[in-house]
Short mmCIF file of C-alpha atoms in Angstrom, two decimals:
data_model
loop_
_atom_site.label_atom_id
_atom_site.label_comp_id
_atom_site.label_asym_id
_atom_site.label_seq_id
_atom_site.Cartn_x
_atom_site.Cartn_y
_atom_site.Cartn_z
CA UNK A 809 -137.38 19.71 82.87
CA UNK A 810 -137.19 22.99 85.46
CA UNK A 811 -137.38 20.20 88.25
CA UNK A 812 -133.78 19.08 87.25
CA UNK A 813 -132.10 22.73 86.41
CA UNK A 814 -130.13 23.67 89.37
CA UNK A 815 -130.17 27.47 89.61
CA UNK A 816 -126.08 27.92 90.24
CA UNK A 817 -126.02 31.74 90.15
CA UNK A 818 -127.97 31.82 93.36
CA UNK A 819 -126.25 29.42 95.14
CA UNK A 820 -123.52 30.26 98.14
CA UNK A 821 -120.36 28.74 97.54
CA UNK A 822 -120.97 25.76 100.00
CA UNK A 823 -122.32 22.86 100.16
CA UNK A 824 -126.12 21.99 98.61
CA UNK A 825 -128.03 19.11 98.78
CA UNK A 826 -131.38 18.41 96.29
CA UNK A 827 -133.00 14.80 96.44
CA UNK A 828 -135.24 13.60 93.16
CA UNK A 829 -137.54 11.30 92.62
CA UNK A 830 -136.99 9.78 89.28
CA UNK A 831 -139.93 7.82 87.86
CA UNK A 832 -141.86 6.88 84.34
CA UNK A 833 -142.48 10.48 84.13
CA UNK A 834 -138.90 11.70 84.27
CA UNK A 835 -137.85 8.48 81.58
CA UNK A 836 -140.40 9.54 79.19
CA UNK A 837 -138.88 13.05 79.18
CA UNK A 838 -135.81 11.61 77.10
CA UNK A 839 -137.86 8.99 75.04
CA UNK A 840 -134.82 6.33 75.02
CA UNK A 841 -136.40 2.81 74.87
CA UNK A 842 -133.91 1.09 77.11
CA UNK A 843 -135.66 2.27 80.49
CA UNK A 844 -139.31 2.59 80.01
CA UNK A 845 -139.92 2.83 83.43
CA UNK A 846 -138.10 3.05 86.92
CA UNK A 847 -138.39 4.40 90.45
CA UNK A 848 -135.61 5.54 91.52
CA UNK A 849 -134.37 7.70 94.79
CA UNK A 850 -131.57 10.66 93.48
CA UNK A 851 -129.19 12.52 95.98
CA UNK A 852 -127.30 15.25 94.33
CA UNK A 853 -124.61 17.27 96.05
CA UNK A 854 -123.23 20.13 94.76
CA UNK A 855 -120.19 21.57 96.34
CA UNK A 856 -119.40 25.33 95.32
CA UNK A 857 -116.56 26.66 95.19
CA UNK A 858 -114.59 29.38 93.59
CA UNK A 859 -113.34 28.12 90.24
CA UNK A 860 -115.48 24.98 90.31
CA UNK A 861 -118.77 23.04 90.79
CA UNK A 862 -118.25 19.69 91.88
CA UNK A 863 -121.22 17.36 91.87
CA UNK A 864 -122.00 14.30 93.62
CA UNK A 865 -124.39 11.64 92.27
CA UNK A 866 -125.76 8.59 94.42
CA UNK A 867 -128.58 6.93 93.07
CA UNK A 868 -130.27 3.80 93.74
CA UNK A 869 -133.60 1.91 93.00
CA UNK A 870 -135.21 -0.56 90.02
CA UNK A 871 -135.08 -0.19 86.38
CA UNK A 872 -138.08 -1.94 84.56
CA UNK A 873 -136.39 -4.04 81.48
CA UNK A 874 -137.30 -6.15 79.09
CA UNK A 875 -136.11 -9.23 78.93
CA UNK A 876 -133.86 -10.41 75.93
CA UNK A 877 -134.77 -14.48 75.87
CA UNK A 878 -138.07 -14.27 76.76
CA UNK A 879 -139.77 -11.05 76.12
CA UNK A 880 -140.93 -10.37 80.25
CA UNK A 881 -140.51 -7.67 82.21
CA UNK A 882 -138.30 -7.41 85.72
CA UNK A 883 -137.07 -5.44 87.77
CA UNK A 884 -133.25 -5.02 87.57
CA UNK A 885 -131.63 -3.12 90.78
CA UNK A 886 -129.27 -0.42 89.98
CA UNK A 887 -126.97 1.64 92.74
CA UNK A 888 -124.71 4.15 91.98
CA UNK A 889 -122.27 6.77 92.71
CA UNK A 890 -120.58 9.45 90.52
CA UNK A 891 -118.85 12.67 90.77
CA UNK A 892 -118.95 15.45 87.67
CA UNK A 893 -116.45 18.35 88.32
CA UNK A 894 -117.87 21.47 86.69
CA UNK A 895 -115.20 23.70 86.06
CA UNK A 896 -115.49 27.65 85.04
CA UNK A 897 -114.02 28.07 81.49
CA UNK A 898 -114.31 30.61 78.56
CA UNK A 899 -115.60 27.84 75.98
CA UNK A 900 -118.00 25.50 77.19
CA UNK A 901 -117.49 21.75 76.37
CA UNK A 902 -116.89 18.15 77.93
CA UNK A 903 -112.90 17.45 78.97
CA UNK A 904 -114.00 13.96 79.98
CA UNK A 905 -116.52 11.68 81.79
CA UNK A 906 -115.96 13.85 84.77
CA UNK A 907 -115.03 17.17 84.03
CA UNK A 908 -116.89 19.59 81.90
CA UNK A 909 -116.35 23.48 81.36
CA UNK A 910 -119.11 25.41 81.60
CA UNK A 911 -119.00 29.64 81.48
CA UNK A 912 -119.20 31.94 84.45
CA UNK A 913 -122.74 33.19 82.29
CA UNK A 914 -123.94 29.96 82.34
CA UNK A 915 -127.19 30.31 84.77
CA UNK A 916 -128.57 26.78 85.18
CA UNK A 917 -126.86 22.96 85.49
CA UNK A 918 -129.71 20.52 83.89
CA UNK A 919 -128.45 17.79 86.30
CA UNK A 920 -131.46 15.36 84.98
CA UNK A 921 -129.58 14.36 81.55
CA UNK A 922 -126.63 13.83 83.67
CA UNK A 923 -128.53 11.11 85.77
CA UNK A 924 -130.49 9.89 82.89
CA UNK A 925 -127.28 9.13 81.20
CA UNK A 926 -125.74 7.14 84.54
CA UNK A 927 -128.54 5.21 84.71
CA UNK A 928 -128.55 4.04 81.10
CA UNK A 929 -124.86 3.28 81.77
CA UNK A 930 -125.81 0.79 84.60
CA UNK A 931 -128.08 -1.08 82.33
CA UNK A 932 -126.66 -4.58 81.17
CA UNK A 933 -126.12 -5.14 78.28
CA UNK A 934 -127.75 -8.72 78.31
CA UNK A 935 -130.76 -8.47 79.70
CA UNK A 936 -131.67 -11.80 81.27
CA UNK A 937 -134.77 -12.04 83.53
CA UNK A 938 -133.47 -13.18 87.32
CA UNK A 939 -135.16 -16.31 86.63
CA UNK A 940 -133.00 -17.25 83.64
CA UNK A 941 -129.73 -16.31 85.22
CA UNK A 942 -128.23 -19.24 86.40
CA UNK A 943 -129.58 -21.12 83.36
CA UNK A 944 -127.24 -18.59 81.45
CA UNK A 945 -124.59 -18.51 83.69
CA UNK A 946 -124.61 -22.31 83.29
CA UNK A 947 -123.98 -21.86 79.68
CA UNK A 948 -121.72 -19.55 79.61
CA UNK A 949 -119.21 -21.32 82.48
CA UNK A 950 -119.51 -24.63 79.65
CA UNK A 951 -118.70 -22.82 76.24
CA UNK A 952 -117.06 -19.69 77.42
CA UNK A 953 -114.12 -21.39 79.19
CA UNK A 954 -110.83 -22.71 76.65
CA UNK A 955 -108.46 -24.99 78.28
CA UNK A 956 -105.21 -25.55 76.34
CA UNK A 957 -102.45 -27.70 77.87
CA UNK A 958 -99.40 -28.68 76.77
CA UNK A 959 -97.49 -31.89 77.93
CA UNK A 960 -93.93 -30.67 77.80
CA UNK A 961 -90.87 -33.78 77.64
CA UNK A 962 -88.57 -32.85 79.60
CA UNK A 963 -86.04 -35.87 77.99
CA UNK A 964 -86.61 -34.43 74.49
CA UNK A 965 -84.09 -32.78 72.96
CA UNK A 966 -84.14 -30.43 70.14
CA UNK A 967 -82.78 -32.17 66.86
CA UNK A 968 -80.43 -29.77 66.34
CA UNK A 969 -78.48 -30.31 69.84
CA UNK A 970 -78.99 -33.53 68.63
CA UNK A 971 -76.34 -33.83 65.82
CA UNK A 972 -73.82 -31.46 67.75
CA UNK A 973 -73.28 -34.75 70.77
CA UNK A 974 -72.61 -36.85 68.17
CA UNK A 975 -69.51 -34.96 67.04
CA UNK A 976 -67.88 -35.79 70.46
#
């Protein structure tokens, strides 16, 4: 877990870059049975500045899933690119997706739950081996479309309007 703890006390208020490489090791670390196993390249910049930390996620690589039909394994490519804005606060918590407060004590940023968490996020949820896809896609283009038409008469006339020409 040290790996992914950014030291932010010791960093300049600039610019840092740190590249992972995120593998069945790192997965196994967080014991979720969605992603077993993966090898994936991580690029994380962290831009400090005064009242803020703002970080920069792009990663990209394979995810090794489980099929849902038939039980096999694939690989399922996943690319990605978010930004969490770490801001300095006097009571730590989450203000959304993409901010969080975090105290001027705090020492260390454990960025590897962060990209554990995007990569879950990226994971369909129907997993369909690639060789099954355009069998599914088939069905779902056939039952998941509803067509409704109405014919509209243009020479009907409401019943109503009808009775009020005949008092002409």
């Amino acid at each position: 877990m040290s790996e992914f703890s950014v030291n932010i006390i010791g960093l300049a208020k600039k610019q840092h870059t740190f590249t992972y490489r995120l593998n069945e090791a790192f997965f196994n670390q967080y014991g979720n049975q969605t992603i077993a196993k993966g090898d994936f390249d991580a690029n994380l910049t962290l831009d400090k500045r005064e009242t803020l930390i703002e970080a920069i996620f792009e990663i990209t690589g394979n995810a090794e899933l489980i099929c849902d039909r038939s039980l096999e394994p694939f690989l399922h490519p996943i690319s990605l690119h978010r930004k969490v804005i770490f801001k300095y606060g006097e009571e730590p918590g989450e203000v959304s997706d993409e901010i969080v407060i975090i105290t001027e004590e705090q020492d260390k940023l454990d960025v590897g739950q962060y990209m554990y968490e995007f990569i879950v996020l990226e994971v369909p949820i129907k997993k369909i081996h690639p060789k099954f896809q355009k069998e599914d896609n088939d069905e779902e283009s056939e039952d998941g479309k509803l067509v409704y038409q109405t014919k509209v008469d243009e020479n009907a006339i409401d019943p109503r309007w009808e009775k009020l020409k005949k008092l002409k």
